[in-house]
mmCIF file of C-alpha atoms in Angstrom:
data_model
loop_
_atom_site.group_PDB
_atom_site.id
_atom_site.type_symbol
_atom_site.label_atom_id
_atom_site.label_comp_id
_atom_site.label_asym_id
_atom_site.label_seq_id
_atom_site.Cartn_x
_atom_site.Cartn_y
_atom_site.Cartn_z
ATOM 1 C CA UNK A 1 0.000 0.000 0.000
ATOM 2 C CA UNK A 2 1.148 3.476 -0.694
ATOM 3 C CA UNK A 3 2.105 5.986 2.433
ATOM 4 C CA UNK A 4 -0.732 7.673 1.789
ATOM 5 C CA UNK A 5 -3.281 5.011 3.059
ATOM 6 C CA UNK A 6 -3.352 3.609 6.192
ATOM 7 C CA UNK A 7 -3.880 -0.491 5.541
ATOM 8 C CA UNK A 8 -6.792 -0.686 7.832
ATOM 9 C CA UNK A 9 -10.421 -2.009 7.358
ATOM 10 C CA UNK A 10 -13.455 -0.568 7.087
ATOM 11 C CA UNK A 11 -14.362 -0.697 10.591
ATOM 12 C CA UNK A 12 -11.076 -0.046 12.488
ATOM 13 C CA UNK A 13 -12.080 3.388 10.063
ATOM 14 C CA UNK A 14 -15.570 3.474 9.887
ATOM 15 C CA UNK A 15 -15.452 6.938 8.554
ATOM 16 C CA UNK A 16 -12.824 7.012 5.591
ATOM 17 C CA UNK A 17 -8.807 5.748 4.821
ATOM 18 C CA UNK A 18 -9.358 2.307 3.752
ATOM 19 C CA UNK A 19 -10.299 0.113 0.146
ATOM 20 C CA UNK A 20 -13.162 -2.180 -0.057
ATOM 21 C CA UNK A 21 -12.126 -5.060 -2.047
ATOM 22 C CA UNK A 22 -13.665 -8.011 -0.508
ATOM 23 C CA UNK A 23 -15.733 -9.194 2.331
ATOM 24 C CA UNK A 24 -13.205 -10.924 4.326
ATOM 25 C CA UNK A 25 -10.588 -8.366 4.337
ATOM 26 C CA UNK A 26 -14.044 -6.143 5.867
ATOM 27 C CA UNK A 27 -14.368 -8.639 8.460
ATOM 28 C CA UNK A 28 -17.642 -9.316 10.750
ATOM 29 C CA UNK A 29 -17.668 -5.979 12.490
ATOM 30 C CA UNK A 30 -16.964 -4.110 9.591
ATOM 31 C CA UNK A 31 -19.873 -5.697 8.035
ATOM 32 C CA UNK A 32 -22.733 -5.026 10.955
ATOM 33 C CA UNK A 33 -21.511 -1.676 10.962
ATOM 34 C CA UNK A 34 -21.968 -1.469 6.965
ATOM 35 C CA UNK A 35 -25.435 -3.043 7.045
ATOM 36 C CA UNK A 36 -26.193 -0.755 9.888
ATOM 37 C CA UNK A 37 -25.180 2.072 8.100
ATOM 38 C CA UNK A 38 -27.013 0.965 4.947
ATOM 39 C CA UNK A 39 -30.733 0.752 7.173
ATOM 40 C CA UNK A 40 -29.736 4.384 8.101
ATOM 41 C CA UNK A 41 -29.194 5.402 4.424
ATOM 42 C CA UNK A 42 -32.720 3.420 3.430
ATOM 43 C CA UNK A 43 -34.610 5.588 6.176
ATOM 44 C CA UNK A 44 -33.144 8.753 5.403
ATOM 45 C CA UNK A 45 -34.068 8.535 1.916
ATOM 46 C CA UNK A 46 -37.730 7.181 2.638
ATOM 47 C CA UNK A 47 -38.492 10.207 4.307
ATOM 48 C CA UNK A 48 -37.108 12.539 2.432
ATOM 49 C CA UNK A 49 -34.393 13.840 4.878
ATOM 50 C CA UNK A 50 -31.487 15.145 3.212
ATOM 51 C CA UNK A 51 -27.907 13.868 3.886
ATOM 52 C CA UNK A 52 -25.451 15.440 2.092
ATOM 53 C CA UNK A 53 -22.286 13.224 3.935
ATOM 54 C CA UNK A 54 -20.341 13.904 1.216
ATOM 55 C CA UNK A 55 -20.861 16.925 -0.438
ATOM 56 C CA UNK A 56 -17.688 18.669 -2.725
ATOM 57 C CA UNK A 57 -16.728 14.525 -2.766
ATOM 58 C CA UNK A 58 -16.380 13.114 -6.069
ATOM 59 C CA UNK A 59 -15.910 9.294 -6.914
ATOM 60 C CA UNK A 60 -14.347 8.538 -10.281
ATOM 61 C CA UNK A 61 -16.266 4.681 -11.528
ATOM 62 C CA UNK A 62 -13.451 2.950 -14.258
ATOM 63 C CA UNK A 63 -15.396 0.278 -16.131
ATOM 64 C CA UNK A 64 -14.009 -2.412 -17.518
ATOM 65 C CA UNK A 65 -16.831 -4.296 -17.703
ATOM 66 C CA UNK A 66 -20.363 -3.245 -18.565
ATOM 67 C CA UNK A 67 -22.606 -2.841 -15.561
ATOM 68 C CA UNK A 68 -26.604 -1.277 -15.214
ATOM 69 C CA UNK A 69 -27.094 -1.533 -10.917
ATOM 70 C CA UNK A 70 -23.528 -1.260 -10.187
ATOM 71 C CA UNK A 71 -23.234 1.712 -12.440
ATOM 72 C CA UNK A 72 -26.243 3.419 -11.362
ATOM 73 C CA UNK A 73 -26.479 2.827 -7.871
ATOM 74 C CA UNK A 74 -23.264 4.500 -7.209
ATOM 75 C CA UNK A 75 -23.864 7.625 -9.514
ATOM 76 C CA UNK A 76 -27.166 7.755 -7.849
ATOM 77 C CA UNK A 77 -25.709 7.300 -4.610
ATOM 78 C CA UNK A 78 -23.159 9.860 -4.989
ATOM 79 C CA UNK A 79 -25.810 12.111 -5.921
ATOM 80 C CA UNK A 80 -27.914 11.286 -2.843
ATOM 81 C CA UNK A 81 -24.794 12.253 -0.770
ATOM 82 C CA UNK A 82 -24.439 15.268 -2.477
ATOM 83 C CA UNK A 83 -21.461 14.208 -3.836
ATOM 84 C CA UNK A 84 -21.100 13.642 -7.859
ATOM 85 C CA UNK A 85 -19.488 10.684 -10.104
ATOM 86 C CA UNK A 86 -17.032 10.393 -13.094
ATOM 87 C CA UNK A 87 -17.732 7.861 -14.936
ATOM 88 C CA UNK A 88 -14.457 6.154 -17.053
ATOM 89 C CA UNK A 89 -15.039 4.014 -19.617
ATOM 90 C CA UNK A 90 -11.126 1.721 -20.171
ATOM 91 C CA UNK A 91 -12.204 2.593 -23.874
ATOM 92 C CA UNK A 92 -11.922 6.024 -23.260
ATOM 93 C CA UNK A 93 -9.051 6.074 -20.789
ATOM 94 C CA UNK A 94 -5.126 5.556 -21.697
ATOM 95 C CA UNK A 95 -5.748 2.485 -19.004
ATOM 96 C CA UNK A 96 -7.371 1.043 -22.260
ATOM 97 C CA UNK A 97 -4.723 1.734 -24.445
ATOM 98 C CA UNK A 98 -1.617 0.058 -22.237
ATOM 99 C CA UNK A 99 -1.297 2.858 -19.518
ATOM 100 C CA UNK A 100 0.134 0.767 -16.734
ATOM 101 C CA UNK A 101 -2.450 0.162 -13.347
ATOM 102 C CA UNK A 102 0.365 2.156 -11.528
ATOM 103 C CA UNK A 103 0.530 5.243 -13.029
ATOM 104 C CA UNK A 104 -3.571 5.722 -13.387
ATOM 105 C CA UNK A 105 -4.090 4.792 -10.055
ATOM 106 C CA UNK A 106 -1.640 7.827 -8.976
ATOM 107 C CA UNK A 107 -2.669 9.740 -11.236
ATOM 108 C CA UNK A 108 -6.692 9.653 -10.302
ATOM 109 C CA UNK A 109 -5.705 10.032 -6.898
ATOM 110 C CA UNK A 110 -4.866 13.376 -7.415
ATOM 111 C CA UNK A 111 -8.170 14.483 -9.034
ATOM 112 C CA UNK A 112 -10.309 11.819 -7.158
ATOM 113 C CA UNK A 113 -12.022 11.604 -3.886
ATOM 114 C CA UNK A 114 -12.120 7.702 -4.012
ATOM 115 C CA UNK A 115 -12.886 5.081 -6.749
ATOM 116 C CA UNK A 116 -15.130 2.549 -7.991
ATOM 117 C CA UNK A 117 -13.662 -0.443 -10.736
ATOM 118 C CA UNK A 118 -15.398 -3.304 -12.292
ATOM 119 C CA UNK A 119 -13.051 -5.130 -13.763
ATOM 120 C CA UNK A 120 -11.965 -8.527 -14.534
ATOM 121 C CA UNK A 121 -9.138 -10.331 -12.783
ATOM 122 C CA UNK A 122 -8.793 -9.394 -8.686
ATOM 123 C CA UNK A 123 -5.052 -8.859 -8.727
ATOM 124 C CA UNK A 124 -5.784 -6.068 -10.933
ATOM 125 C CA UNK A 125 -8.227 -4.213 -8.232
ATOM 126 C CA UNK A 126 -5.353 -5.099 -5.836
ATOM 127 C CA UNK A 127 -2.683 -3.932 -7.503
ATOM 128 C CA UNK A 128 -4.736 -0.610 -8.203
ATOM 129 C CA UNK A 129 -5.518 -0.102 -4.687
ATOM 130 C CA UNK A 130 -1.825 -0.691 -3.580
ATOM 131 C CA UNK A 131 -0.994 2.678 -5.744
ATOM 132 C CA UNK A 132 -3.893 4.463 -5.136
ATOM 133 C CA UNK A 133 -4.176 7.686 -2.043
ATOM 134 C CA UNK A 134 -7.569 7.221 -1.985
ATOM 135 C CA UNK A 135 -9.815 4.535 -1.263
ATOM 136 C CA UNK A 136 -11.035 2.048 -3.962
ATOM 137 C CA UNK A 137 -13.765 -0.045 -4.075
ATOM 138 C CA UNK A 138 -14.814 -3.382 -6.002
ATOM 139 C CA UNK A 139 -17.867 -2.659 -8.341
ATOM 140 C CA UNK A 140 -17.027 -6.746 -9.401
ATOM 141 C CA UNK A 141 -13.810 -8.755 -10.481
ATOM 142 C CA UNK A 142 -13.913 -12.417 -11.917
ATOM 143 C CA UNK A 143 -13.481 -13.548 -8.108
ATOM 144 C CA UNK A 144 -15.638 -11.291 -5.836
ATOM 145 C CA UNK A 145 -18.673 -8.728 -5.889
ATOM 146 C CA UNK A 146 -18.734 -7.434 -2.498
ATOM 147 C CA UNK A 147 -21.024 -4.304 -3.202
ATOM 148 C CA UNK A 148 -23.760 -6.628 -4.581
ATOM 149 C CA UNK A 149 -23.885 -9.504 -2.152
ATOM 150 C CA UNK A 150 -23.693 -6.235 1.002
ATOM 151 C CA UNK A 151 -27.270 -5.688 -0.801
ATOM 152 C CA UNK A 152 -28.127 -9.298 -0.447
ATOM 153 C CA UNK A 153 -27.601 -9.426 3.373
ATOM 154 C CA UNK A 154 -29.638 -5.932 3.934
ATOM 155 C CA UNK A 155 -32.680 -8.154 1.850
ATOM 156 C CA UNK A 156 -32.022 -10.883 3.459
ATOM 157 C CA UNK A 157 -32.173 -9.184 7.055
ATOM 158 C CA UNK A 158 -35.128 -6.959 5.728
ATOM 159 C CA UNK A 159 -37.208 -10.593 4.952
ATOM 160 C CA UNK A 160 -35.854 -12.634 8.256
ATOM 161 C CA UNK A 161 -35.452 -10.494 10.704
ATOM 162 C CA UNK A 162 -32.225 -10.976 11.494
ATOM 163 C CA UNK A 163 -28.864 -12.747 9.650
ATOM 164 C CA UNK A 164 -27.660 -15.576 12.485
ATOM 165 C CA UNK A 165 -28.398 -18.711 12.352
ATOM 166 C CA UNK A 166 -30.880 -17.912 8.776
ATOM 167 C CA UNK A 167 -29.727 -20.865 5.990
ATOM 168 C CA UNK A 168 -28.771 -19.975 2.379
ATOM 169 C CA UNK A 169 -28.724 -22.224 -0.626
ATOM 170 C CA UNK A 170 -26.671 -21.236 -3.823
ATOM 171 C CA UNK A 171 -27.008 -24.008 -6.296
ATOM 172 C CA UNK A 172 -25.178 -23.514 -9.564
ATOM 173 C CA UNK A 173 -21.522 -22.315 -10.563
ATOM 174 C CA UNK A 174 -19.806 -22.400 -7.052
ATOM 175 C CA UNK A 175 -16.540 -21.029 -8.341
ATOM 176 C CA UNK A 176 -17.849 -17.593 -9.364
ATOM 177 C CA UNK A 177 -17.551 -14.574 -8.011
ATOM 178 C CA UNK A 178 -21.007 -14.273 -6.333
ATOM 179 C CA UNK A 179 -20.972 -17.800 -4.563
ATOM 180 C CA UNK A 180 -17.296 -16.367 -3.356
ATOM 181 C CA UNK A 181 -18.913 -13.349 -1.990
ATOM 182 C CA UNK A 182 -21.939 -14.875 -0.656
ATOM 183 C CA UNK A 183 -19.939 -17.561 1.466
ATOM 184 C CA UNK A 184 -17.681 -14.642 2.525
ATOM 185 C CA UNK A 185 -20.666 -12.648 3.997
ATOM 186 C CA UNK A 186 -22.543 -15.770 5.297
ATOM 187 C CA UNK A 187 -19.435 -16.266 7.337
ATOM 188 C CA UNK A 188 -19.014 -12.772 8.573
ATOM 189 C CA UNK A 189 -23.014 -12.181 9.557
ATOM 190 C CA UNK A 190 -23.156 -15.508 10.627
ATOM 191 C CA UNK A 191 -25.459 -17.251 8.416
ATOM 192 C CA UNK A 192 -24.970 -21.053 7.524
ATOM 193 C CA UNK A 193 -24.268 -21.348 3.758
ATOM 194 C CA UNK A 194 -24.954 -24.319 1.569
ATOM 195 C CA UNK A 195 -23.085 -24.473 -1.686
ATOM 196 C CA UNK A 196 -24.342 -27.430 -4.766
ATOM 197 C CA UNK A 197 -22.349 -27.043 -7.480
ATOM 198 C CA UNK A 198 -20.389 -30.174 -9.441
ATOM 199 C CA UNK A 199 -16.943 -30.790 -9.941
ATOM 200 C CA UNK A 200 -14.919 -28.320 -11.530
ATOM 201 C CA UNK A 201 -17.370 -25.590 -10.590
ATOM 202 C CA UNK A 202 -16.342 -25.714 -6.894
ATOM 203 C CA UNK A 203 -15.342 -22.552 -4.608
ATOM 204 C CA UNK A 204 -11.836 -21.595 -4.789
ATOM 205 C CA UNK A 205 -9.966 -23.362 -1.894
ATOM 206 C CA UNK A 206 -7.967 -20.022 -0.352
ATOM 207 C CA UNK A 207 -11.545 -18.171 -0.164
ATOM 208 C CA UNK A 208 -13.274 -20.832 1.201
ATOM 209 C CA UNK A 209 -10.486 -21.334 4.008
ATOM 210 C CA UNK A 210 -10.220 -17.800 4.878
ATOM 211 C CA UNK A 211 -14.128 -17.807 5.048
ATOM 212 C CA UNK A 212 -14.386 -20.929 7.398
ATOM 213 C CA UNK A 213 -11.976 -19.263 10.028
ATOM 214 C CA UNK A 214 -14.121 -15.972 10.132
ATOM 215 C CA UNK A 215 -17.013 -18.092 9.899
ATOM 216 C CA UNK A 216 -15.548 -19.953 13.383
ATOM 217 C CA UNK A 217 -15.633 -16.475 15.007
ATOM 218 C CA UNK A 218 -19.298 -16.371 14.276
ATOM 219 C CA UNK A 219 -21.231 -19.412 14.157
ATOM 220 C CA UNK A 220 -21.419 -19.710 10.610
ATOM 221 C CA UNK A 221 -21.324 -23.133 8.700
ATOM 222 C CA UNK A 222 -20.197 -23.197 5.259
ATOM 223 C CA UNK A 223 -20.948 -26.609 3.620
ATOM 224 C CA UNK A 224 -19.982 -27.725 -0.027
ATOM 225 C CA UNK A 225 -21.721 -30.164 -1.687
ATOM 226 C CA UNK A 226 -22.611 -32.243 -5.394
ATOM 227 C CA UNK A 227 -26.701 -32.346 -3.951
ATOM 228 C CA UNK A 228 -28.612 -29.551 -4.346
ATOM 229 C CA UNK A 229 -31.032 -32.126 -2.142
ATOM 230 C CA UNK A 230 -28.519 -31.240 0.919
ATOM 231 C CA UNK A 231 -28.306 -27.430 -0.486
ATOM 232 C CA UNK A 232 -31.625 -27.016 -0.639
ATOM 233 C CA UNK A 233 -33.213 -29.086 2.740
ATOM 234 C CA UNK A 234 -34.571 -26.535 4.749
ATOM 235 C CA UNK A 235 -33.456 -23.616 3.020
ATOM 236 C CA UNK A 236 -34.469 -20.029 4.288
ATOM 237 C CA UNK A 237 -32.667 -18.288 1.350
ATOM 238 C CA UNK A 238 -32.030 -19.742 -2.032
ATOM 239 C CA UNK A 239 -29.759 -17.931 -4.416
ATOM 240 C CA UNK A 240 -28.418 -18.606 -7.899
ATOM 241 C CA UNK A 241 -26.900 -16.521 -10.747
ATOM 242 C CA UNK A 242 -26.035 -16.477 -14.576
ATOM 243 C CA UNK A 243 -24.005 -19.940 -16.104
ATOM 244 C CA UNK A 244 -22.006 -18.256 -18.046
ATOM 245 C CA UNK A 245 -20.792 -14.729 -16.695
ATOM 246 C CA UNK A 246 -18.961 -11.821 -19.212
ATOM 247 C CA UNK A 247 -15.994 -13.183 -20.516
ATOM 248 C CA UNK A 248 -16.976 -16.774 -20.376
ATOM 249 C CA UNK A 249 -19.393 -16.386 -23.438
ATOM 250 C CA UNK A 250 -17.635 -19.391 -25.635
ATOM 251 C CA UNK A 251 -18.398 -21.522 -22.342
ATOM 252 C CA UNK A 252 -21.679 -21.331 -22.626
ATOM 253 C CA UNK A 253 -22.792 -24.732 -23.942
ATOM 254 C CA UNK A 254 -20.709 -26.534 -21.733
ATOM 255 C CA UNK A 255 -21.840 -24.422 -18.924
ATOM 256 C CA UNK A 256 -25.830 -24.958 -19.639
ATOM 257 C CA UNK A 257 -25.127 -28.480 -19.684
ATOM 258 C CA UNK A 258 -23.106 -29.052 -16.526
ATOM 259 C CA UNK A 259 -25.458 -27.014 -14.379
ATOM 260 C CA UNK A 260 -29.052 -28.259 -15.687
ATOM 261 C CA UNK A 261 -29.226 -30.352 -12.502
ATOM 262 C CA UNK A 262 -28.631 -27.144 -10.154
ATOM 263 C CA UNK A 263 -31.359 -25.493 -11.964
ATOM 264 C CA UNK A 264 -33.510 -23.324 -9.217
ATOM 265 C CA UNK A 265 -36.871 -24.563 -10.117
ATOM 266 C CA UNK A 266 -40.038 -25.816 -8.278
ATOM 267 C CA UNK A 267 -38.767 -29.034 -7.610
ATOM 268 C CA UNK A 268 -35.424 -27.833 -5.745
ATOM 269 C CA UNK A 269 -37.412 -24.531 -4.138
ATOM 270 C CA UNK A 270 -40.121 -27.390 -2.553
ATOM 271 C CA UNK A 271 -37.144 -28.927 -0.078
ATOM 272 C CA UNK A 272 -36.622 -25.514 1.251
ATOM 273 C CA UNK A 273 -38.696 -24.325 3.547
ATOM 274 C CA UNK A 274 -42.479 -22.804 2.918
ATOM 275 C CA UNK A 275 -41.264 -19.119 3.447
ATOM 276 C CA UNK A 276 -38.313 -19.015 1.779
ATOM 277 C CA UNK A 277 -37.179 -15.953 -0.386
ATOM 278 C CA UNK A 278 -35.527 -15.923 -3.704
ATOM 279 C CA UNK A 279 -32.349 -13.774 -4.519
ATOM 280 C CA UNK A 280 -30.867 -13.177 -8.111
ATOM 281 C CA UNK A 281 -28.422 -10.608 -8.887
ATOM 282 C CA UNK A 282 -29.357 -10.024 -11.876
ATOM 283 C CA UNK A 283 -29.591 -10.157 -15.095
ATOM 284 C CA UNK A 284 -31.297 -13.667 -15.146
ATOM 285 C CA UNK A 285 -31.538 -15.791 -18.097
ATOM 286 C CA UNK A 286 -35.096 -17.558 -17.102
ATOM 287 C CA UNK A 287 -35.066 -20.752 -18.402
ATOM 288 C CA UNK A 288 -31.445 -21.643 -17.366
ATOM 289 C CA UNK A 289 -30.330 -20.844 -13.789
ATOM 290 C CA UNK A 290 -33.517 -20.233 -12.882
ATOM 291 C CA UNK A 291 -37.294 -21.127 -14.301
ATOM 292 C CA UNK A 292 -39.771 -18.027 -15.195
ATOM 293 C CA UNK A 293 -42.154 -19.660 -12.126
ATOM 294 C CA UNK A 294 -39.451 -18.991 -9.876
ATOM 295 C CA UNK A 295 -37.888 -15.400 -9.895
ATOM 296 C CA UNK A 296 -41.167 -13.990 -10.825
ATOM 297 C CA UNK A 297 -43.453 -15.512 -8.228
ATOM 298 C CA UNK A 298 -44.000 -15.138 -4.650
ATOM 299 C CA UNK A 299 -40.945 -15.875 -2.985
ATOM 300 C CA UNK A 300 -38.883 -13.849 -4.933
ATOM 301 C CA UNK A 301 -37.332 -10.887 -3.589
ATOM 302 C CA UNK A 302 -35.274 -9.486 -6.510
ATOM 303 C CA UNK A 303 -36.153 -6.293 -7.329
ATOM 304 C CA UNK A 304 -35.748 -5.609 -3.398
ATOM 305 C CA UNK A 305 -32.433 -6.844 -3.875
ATOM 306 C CA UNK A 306 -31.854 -4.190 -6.744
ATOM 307 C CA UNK A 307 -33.383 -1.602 -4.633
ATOM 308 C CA UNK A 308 -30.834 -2.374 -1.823
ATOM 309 C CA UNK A 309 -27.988 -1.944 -4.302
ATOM 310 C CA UNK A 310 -28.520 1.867 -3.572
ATOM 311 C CA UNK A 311 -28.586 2.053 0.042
ATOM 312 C CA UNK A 312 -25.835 -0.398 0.496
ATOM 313 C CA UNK A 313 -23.615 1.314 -1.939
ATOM 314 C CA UNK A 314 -24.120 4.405 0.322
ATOM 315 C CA UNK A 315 -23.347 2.869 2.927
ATOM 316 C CA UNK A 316 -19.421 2.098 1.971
ATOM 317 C CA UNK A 317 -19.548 5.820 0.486
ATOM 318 C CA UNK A 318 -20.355 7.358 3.095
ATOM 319 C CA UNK A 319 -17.439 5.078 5.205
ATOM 320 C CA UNK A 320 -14.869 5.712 3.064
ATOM 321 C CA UNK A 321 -15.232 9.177 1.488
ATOM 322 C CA UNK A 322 -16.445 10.625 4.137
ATOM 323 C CA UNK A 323 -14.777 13.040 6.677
#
């Protein structure tokens, strides 16, 4: 890390000085204090109370990767704090035309209250945030998604009531970067996490061992499996997302036919329980992770989800940028 950044976490500094790149590295307390942060931000907004935490702020969003809630929730977001947002296409950057990591990253910090990148491979976010004076913040890499899946434990605390002890499913592709996230924050909030995915689509090994000792701290029990049966079995939240994610396009066949049998469908939502809730990042491809019956009917909470994109995206503004 540069001199200019103390190497701290977000809640040894709840307000300010650190990067949010991945769950883990936030730790449980950083978390609760994020998701507390985030019901604060919901309220505020409901009733029409200003809170301008970061006005004369100005977050500069490099995308690498095409996004529509990461994108908007934090321009909206830095609006709402009465802050304002850049946003950098790589296309239209020298980044995107061989500009080493090091030299944008210092030179951004100079014009830049913090940053936002969505990228592609997680080294890259971490080598960006080692050169950077200001903090940076995963919108998504191949690995983790952090911002989305801090949305996804606000839903699921706004449905249940409350995040310990509550069991999640995620059947499907257990090596991407959502499953990654999603064990990471079951193990900080202490939720018990169920993973069905089949060989060769398993959760990468170092994540899953970091997760496990956080998840000691805190209750949490992170199980991998082959049977969505075992995933599924009393389920209180079941999550999936997209086969084939950007970049894995030319997969796709192999993927659809892989993952049929971790389909989220009728069948696999009747083992969970009667009131469980559906989660989906989004965009969904009905018909393959998950069937039409499914994400739009009762149980699912997903446009909730995409709602809470906004207040929990605030929430690690407001933490980092502000004063």
């Amino acid at each position: 890390m540069s001199e200019g950044k103390p190497t701290v976490n977000v809640m040894e500094t709840p307000v300010g000085g650190a990067d949010f790149l991945t769950l883990a590295d936030v730790g449980p307390d950083g978390v609760e204090h994020l998701l507390q942060q985030a019901i604060q931000m919901k309220d505020l907004q409901k009733k029409n109370v200003p809170h301008p935490y970061l006005a004369g702020k100005i977050l500069g969003m490099i995308f690498e990767k095409s996004s529509t809630r990461t994108r908007v929730s934090f321009e909206v977001g830095m609006l709402q704090l009465g802050g304002q947002a850049i946003f950098l296409s790589s296309n239209d950057i020298q980044l995107g035309r061989g500009e080493p990591v090091e030299d944008t990253a210092k030179v951004l910090s100079r014009y830049v209250d913090g940053l936002m990148i969505r990228t592609f491979a997680h080294k890259s976010i971490e080598n960006f945030a080692a050169n950077a004076d200001v903090p940076v913040i995963n919108g998504l890499t191949d690995e983790h998604h952090p911002a989305q899946v801090l949305a996804d434990l606000l839903t699921i605390f706004e449905h249940k009531g409350d995040l310990s002890g509550v069991k999640m499913c995620f059947t499907g592709d257990g090596s991407s970067n959502m499953c990654h996230s999603l064990i990471e924050g079951a193990a900080c909030s202490g939720m018990d996490i169920a993973v069905a995915s089949p060989e060769g689509y398993k959760p990468d090994k170092a994540i899953l061992e970091k997760a496990k000792q956080i998840g000691a701290t805190t209750g949490s029990c992170i199980t991998i499996t082959d049977s969505y049966k075992e995933a599924a079995a009393q389920a209180d939240v079941i999550v999936t997302d997209v086969w084939a994610s950007m970049g894995q396009e030319d997969e796709q066949e192999k993927r659809i036919n892989d993952l049929t049998p971790y389909q989220v469908n009728s069948n696999l939502c009747s083992i969970a329980k009667d009131d469980y809730i559906f989660l989906h990042c989004l965009p969904a491809h009905r018909g393959e992770e998950v069937t039409a019956e499914i994400i739009d009917g009762a149980h699912s909470v997903v446009f909730d989800e995409a709602e809470n994109r906004l207040h929990a995206q605030k929430a690690v503004l407001k933490n980092l940028l502000g004063d």
